Tab-separated table of C-alpha atoms and ligand atoms in Angstrom:
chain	number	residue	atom	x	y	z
N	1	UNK	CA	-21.189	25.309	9.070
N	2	UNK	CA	-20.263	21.765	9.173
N	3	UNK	CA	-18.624	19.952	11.911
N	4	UNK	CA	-16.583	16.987	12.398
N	5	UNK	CA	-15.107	14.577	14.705
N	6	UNK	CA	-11.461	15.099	12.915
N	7	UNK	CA	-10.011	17.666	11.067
N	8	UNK	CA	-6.481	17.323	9.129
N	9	UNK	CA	-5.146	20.720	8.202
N	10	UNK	CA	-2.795	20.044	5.030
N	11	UNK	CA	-3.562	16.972	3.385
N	12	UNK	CA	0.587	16.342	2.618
N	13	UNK	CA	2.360	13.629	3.627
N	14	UNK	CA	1.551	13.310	6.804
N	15	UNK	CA	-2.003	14.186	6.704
N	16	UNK	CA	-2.649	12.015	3.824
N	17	UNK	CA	-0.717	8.635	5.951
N	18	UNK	CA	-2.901	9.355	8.681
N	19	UNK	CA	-6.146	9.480	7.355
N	20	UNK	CA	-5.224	6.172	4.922
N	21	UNK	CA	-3.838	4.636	8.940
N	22	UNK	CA	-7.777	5.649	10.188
N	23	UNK	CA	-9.825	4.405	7.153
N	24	UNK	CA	-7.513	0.904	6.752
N	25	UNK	CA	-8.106	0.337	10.785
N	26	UNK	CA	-11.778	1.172	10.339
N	27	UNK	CA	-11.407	4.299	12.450
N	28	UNK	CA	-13.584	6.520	10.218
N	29	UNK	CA	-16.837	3.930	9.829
N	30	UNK	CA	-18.670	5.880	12.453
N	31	UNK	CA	-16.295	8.731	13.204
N	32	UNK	CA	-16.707	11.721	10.310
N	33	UNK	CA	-13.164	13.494	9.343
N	34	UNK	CA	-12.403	16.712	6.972
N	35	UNK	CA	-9.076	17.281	5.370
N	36	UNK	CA	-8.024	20.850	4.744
N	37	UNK	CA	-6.366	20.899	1.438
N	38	UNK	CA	-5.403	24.074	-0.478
N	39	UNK	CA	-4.253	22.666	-3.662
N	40	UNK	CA	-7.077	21.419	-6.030
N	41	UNK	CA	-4.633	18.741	-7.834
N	42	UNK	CA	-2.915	16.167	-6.454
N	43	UNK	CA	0.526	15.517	-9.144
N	44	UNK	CA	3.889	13.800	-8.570
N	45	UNK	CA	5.900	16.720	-6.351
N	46	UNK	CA	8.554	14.937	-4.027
N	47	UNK	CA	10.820	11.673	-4.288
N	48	UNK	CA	10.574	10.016	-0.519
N	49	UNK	CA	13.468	8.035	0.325
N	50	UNK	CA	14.410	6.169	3.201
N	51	UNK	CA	16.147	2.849	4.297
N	52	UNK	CA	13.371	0.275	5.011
N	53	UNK	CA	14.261	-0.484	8.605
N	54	UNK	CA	10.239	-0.299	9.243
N	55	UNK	CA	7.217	-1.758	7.326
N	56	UNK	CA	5.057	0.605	5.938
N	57	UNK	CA	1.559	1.070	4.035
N	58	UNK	CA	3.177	1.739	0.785
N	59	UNK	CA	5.383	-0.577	-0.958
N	60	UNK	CA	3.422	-0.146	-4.056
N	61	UNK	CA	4.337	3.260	-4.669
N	62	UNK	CA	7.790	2.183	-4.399
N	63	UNK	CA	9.581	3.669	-7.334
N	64	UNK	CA	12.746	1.576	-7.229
N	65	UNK	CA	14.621	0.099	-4.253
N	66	UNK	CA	18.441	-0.338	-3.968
N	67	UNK	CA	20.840	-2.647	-1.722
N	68	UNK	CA	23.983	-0.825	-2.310
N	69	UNK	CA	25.069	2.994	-2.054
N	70	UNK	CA	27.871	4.474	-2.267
N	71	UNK	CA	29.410	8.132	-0.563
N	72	UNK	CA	32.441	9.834	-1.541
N	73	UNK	CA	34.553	12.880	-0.832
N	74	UNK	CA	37.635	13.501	-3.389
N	75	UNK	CA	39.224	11.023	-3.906
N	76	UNK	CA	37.353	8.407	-2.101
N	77	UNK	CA	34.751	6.336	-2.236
N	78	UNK	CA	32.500	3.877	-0.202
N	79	UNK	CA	31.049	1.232	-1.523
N	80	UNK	CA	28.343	-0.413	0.958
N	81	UNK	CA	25.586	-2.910	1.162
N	82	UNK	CA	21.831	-2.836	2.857
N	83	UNK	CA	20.520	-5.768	2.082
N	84	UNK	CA	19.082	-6.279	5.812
N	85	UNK	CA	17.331	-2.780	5.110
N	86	UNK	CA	16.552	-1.688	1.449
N	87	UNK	CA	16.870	2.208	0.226
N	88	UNK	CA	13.654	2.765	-1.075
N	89	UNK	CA	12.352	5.666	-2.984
N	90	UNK	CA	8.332	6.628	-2.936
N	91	UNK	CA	6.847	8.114	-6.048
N	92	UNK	CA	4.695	11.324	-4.710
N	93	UNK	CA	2.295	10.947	-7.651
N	94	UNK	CA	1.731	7.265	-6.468
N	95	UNK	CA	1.493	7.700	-2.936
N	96	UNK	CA	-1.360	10.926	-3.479
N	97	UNK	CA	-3.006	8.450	-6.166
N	98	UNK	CA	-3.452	5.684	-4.049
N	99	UNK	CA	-4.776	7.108	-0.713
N	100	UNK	CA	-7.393	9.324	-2.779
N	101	UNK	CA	-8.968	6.326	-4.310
N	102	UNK	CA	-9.048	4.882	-0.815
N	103	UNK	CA	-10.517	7.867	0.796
N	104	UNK	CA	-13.030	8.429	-1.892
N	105	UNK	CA	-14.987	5.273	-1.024
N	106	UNK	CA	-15.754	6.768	2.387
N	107	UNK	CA	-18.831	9.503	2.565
N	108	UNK	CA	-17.729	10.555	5.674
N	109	UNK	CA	-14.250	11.968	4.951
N	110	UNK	CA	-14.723	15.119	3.171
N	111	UNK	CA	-12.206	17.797	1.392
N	112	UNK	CA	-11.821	21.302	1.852
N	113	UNK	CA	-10.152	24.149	0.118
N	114	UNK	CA	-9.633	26.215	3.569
N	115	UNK	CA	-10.497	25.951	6.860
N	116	UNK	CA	-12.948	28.762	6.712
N	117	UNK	CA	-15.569	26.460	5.258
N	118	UNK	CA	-15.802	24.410	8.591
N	119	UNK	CA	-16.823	24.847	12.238
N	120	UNK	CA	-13.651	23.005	14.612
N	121	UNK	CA	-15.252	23.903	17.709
N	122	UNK	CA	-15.982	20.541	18.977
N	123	UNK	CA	-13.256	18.689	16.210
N	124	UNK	CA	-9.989	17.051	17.506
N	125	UNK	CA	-7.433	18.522	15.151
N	126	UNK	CA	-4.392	16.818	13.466
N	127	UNK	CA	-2.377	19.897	12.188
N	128	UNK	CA	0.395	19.513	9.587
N	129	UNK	CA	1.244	23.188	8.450
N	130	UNK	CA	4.064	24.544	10.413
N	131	UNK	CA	4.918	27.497	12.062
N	132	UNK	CA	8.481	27.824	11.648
N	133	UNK	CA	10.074	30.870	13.416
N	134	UNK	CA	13.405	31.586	11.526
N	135	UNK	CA	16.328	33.625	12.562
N	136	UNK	CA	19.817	34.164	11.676
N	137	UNK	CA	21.213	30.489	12.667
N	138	UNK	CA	18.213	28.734	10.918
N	139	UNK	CA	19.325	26.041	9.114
N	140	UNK	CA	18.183	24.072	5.617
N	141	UNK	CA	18.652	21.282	3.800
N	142	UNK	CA	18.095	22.837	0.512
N	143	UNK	CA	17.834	20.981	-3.246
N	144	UNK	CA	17.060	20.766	-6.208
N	145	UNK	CA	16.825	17.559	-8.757
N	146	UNK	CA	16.307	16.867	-12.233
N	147	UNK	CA	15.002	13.387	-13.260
N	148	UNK	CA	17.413	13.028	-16.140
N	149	UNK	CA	16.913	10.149	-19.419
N	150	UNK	CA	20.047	9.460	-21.201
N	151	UNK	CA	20.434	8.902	-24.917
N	152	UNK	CA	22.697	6.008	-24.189
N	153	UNK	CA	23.000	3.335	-20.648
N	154	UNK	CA	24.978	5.397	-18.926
N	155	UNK	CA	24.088	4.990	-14.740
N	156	UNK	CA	24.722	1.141	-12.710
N	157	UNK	CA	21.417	1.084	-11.708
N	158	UNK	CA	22.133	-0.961	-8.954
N	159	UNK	CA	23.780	1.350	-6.827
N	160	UNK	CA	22.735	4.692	-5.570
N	161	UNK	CA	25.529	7.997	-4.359
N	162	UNK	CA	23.897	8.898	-0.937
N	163	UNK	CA	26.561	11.997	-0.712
N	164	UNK	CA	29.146	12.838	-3.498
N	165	UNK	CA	31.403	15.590	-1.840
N	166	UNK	CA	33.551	16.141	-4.697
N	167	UNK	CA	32.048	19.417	-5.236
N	168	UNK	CA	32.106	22.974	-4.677
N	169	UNK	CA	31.376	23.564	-0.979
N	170	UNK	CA	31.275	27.568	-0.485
N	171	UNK	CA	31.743	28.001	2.920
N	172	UNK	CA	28.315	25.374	3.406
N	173	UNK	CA	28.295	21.496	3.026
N	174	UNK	CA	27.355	20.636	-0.091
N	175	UNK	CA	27.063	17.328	-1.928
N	176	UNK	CA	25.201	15.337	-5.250
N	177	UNK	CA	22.416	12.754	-4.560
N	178	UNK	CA	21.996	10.034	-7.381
N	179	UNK	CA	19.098	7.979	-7.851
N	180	UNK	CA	19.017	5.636	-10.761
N	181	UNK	CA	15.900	4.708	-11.348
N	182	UNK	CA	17.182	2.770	-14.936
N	183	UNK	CA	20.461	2.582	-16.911
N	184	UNK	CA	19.440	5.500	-18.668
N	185	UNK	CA	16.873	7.445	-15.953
N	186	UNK	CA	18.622	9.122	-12.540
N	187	UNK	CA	17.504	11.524	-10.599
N	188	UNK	CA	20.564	14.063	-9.785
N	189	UNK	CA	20.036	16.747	-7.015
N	190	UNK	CA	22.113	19.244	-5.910
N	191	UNK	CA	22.343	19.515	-1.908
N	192	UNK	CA	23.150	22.469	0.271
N	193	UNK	CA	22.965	22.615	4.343
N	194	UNK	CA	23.040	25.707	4.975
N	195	UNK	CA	20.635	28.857	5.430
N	196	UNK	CA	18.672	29.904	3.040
N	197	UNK	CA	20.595	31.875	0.634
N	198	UNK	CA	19.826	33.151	-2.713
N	199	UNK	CA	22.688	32.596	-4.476
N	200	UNK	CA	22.892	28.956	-4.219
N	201	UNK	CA	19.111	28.805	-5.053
N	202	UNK	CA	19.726	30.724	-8.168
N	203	UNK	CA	21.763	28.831	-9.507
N	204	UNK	CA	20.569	25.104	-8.606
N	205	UNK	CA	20.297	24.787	-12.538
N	206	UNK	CA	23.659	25.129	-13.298
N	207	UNK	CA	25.309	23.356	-10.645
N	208	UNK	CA	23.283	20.085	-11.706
N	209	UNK	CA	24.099	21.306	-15.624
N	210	UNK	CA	27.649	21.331	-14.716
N	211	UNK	CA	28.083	18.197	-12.439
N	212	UNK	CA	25.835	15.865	-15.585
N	213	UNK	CA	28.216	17.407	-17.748
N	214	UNK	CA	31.587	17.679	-16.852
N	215	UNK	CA	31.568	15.374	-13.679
N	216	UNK	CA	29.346	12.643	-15.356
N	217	UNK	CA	30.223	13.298	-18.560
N	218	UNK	CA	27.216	12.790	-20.000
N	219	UNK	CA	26.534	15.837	-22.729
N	220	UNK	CA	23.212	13.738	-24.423
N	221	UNK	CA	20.193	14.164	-22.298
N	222	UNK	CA	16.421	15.023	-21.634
N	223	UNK	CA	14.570	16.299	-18.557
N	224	UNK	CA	11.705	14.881	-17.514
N	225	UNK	CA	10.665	16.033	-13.632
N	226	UNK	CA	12.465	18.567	-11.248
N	227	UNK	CA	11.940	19.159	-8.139
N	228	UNK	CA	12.858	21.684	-5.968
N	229	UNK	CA	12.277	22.005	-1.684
N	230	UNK	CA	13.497	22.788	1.786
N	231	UNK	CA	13.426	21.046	4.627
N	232	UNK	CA	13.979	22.644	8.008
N	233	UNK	CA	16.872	22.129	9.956
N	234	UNK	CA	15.239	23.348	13.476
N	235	UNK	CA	12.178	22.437	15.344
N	236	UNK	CA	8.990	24.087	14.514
N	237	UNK	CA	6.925	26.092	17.081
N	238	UNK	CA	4.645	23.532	18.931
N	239	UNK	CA	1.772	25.093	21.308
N	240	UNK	CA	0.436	22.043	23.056
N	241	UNK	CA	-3.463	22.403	22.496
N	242	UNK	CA	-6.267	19.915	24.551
N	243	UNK	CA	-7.728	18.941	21.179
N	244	UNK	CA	-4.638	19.492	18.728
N	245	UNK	CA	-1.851	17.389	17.960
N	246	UNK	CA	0.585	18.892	15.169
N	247	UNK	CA	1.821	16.022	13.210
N	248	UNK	CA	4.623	15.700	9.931
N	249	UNK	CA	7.342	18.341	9.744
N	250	UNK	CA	4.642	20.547	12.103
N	251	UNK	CA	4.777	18.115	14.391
N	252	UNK	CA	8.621	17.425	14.575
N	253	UNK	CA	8.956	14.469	12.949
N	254	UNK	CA	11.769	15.686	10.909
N	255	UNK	CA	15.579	14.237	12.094
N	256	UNK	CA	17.668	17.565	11.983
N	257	UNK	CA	20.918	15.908	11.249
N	258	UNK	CA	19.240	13.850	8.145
N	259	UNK	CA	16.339	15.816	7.167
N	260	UNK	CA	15.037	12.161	6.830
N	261	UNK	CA	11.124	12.784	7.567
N	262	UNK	CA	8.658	9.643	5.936
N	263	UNK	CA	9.258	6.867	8.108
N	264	UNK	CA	9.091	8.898	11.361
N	265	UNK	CA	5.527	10.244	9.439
N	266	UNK	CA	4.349	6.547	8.954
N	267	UNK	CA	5.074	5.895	12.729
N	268	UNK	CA	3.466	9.085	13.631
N	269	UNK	CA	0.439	7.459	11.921
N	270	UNK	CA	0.781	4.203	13.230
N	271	UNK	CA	0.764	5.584	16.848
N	272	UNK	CA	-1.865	7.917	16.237
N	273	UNK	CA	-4.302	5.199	14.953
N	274	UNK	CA	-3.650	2.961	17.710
N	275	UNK	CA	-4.897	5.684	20.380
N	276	UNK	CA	-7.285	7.223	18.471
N	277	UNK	CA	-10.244	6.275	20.385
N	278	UNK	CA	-8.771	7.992	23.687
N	279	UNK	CA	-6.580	10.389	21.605
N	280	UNK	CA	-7.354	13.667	23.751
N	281	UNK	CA	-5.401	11.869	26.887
N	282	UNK	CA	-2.501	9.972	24.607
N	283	UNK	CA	1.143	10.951	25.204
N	284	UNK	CA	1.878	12.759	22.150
N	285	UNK	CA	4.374	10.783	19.832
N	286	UNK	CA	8.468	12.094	19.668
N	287	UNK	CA	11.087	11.240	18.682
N	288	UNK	CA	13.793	9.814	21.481
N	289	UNK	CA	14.881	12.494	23.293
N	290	UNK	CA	18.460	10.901	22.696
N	291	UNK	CA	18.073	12.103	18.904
N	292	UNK	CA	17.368	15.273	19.490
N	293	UNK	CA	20.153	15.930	21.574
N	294	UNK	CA	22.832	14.307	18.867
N	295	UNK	CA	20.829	15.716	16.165
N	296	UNK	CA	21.957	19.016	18.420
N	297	UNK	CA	25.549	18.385	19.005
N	298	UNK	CA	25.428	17.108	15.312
N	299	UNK	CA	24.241	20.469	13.812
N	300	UNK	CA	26.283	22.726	16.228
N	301	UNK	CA	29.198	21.196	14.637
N	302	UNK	CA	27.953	21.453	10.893
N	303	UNK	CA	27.511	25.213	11.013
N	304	UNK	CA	30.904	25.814	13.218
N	305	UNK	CA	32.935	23.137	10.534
N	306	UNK	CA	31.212	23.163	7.179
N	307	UNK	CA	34.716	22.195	5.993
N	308	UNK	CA	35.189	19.368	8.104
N	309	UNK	CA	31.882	18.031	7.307
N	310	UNK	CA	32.675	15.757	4.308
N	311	UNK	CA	35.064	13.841	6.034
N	312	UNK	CA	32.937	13.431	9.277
N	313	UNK	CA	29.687	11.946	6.820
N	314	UNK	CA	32.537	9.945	5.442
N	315	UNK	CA	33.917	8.569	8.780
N	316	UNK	CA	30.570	8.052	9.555
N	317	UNK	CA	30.300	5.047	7.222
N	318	UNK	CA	33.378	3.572	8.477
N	319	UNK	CA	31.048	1.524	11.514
N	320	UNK	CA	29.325	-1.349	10.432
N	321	UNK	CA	26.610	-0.322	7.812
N	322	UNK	CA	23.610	-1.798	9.315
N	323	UNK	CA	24.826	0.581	12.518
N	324	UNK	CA	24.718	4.025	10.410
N	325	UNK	CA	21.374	2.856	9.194
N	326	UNK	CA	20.050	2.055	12.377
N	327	UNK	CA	21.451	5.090	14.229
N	328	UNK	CA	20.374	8.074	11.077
N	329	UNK	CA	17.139	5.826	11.060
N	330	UNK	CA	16.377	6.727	14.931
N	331	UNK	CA	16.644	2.583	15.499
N	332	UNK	CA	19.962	2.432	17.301
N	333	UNK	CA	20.761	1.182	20.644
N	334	UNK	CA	23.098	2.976	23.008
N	335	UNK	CA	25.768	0.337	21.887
N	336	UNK	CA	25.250	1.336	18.367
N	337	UNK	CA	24.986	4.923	18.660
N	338	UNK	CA	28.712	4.786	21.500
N	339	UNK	CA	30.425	2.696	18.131
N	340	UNK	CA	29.064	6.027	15.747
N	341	UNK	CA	30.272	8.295	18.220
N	342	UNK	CA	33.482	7.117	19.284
N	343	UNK	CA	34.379	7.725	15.176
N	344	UNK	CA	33.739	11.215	15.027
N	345	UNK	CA	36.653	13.749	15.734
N	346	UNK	CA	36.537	14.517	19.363
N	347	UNK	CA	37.639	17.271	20.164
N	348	UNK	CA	34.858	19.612	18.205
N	349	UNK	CA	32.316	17.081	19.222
N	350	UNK	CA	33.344	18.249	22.844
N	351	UNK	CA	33.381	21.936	22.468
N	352	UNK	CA	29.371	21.586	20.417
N	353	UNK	CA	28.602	20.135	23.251
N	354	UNK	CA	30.163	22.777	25.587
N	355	UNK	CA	28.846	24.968	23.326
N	356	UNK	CA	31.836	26.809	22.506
E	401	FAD	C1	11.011	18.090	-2.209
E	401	FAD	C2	11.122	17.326	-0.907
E	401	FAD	C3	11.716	16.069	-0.901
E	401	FAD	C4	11.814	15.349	0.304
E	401	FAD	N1	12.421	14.129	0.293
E	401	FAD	C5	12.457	13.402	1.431
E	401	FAD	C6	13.027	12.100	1.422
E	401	FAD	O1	13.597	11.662	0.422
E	401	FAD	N2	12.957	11.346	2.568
E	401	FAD	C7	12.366	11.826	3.707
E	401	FAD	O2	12.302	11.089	4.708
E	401	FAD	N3	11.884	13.086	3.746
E	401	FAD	C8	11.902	13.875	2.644
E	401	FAD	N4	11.375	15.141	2.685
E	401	FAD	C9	10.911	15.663	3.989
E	401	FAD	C10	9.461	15.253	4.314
E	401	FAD	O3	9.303	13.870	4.212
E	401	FAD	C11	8.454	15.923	3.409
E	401	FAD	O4	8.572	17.306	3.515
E	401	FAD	C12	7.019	15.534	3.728
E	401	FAD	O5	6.249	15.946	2.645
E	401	FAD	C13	6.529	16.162	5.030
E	401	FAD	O6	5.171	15.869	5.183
E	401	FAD	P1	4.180	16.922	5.824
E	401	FAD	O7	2.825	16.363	5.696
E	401	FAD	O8	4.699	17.335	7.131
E	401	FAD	O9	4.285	18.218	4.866
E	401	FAD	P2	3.701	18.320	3.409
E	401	FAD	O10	3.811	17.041	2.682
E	401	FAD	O11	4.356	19.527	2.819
E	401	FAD	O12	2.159	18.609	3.639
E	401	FAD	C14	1.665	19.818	4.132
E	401	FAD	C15	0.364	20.103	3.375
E	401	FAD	O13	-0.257	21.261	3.916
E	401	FAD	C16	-0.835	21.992	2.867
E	401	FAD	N5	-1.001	23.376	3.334
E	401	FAD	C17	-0.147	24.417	3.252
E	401	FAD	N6	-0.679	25.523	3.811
E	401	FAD	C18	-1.899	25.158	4.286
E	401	FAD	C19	-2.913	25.846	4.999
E	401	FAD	N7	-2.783	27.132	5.343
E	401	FAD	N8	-4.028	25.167	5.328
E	401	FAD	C20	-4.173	23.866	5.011
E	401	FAD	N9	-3.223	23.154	4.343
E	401	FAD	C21	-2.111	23.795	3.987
E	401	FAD	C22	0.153	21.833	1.724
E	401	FAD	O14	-0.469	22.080	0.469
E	401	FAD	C23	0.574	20.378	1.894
E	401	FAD	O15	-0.215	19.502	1.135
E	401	FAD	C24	11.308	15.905	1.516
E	401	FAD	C25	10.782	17.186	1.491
E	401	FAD	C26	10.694	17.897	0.308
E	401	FAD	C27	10.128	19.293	0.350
C-alpha cells in the first residue's frame, strides 16, 4: 500500500484550506500528500459566512458581501454598519471548485475514497472528522435554509438580518437568518440552539413556509437550494497523537457561543503552513483560552435562560459595532471584551459562572 508524507482525513472545509495553504506556499513540491475523501462529487452544500476581520485565500468565491445588518427581537430593531469589516458569504460550490483545479495540477497530492486504501504508518496526519461524544446537555446550533427567488423585488439587498427573534421560541432560542443575495434572491434559514430534537427538525419546512409567508409576506416564490446542518455546540474529543493534529470542527476551531467556524479554519491553515516543515514539535493552534471560557459562561447561560436570550444578543449590539465584531470574531482585546461584558445582565452572568 501506498504511503505518504501527509494524509488529510475529510477533504471538507478544513482539509480542503489546508492542502490549497501547502500547495500555494510550495509545501507539497517535494513533500507527497493524500486526502481521504468519502464523497465522489464535490457540489455547492454550505453558505460560509463571516465578518472579514482577516484576509483570506478566497475572495473569489465570495457570493455577496454586505456592510450593514440588522437584529431584532419584537418590536425592535438594530440597524448597524461594518464597513471596517465586511459580512461576507462563501459559495461552497465555489470554494470546492477552485481548490480542486488547484490541487489537480500537482501529481503528488492524491484522492482517496477511504483510508483503507493507504498505509499511515510513517504519514503525519491532519484529521478533520470528529469524534463528538454527546450526552444529555449537548448543545446545537441547528438550521435549515431555503435559497428563495421572488416573482417580484421584494428584499433591500443591501442589508442582511443576522438574528430576527420575532419568532416562536419553544422553550430554545430561536431566530431567522436573511441573506439577500439580490432584490429578488435571499437565503432564509430557520435557527434553533438547542439539542437535537426531532420536532423542530421536522418541521424546518414549515417554519421557513410560514415566516416567507405571513412574516414576509411574500406568497410568489421558487426554491432553488436548501440546506440543512448542525454545528456542535461542545468541544469534540481530542487525543493528542505525536504525528496527528485534528484540525476544522475536529480540531476545535468552532466558537461555541457563535458556531462561527471558517475564519478560525483559514487561520488554522495559515498556522499550519507556516510550521509545516517542523510540524511534529509545533504548539498545536487554539483558540484563546479567554474564548473558551466566555464561550462557557456564555452557553451556561443560554441553556439555563433560553427566554432571556433574545434580549441579551440584542444588548449585545448596543457596544460599539466594530467591538461585537471583534469580540464574536475572537479579535477583541480585554478592553473590548470588559465594554461587551459589562452590558450583559449580571446577575445570571454571575451564578454561570458559579455554576449555579
Ligand atoms: C450547513 C452548514 C453551514 C455552516 N455555515 C457556517 C457559516 O456561515 N460560517 C461559519 O463560520 N461556519 C459555518 N459552519 C460551520 C463550519 O464552518 C463548517 O461546518 C465547516 O464545513 C467545517 O469544516 P470541517 O472541515 O471541519 O468539516 P467539513 O467541512 O464537514 O469536512 C469534513 C469532511 O470529512 C468527510 N468525512 C466524513 N467522514 C469521513 C471519514 N470517515 N473519513 C474521511 N472523511 C470523512 C466529509 O465528507 C467532509 O468532506 C457551517 C456548517 C454547516 C454544517
Amino acid at each position: 500500500m501506498k504511503e505518504f508524507d501527509y494524509v488529510i482525513i475529510g477533504g471538507g472545509c478544513a482539509g480542503l484550506s489546508l492542502a490549497y495553504e501547502l500547495e500555494t506556499y510550495k509545501k507539497l513540491e517535494n513533500k507527497t500528500l493524500a486526502i481521504i475523501e468519502p464523497r465522489n462529487e464535490y457540489k455547492r452544500d454550505k453558505t460560509w459566512s463571516f465578518w472579514k476581520i482577516i484576509s483570506h485565500n478566497f475572495d473569489d468565491c465570495v457570493k455577496k458581501s454586505w456592510e450593514n445588518f440588522s437584529i431584532n427581537i419584537p418590536s425592535k430593531t438594530k440597524h448597524l454598519e461594518c464597513y471596517s469589516f465586511p459580512y461576507q458569504t462563501i459559495d461552497s460550490g465555489l470554494f470546492y471548485k477552485k481548490i480542486i483545479n488547484k490541487l489537480k495540477a500537482n501529481k503528488n497530492i492524491i484522492f482517496y475514497n477511504s483510508i483503507k486504501e493507504i498505509n499511515l504508518k510513517n504519514s503525519f496526519i491532519f484529521n478533520s472528522v470528529p469524534t463528538l461524544k454527546t450526552d444529555n446537555d449537548s448543545f446545537w446550533q441547528h438550521f435549515c435554509g431555503l435559497e428563495i427567488e421572488t416573482k417580484n423585488n421584494f428584499f433591500d439587498d443591501d442589508i442582511i438580518n443576522l438574528m430576527d427573534f420575532d419568532c416562536e421560541q419553544r422553550e430554545s432560542v430561536h431566530f431567522f437568518y436573511t441573506l439577500p443575495y439580490a432584490k429578488n434572491k435571499a437565503l432564509v434559514e430557520t435557527t434553533w440552539l438547542s439539542k437535537m430534537n426531532d420536532d423542530l427538525e421536522k418541521n424546518y419546512d414549515i417554519q421557513i413556509k410560514n415566516y416567507i409567508e405571513n412574516h414576509l409576506n411574500i406568497k410568489d416564490y421558487k426554491i432553488n437550494y436548501k440546506e440543512e446542518g448542525a454545528i456542535p455546540l461542545f468541544n469534540p474529543t481530542i487525543i493528542k497523537e505525536k504525528n496527528k493534529i485534528n484540525i476544522g470542527t475536529a480540531g476545535g476551531m468552532t466558537r461555541l457561543s457563535t458556531g462561527y467556524t471558517f475564519l478560525n479554519i483559514q487561520e488554522q491553515s495559515k498556522y499550519i503552513r507556516e510550521n509545516i516543515d517542523n510540524i511534529t514539535n509545533a504548539k498545536v493552534f487554539e483558540m484563546k483560552k479567554k474564548y473558551k471560557f466566555l464561550d462557557k459562561i456564555f452557553l451556561s447561560v443560554l441553556k439555563k435562560n433560553p427566554k432571556k436570550m433574545p434580549n441579551i444578543f440584542f444588548k449585545m449590539f448596543d457596544s460599539r459595532t466594530d467591538t461585537v465584531i471583534k469580540f464574536l470574531s475572537n479579535k477583541s482585546n480585554i478592553i473590548e471584551d470588559l465594554s461587551i461584558i459589562l452590558k450583559m445582565p449580571k446577575w445570571i452572568f454571575i451564578k454561570a459562572l458559579l455554576g449555579k
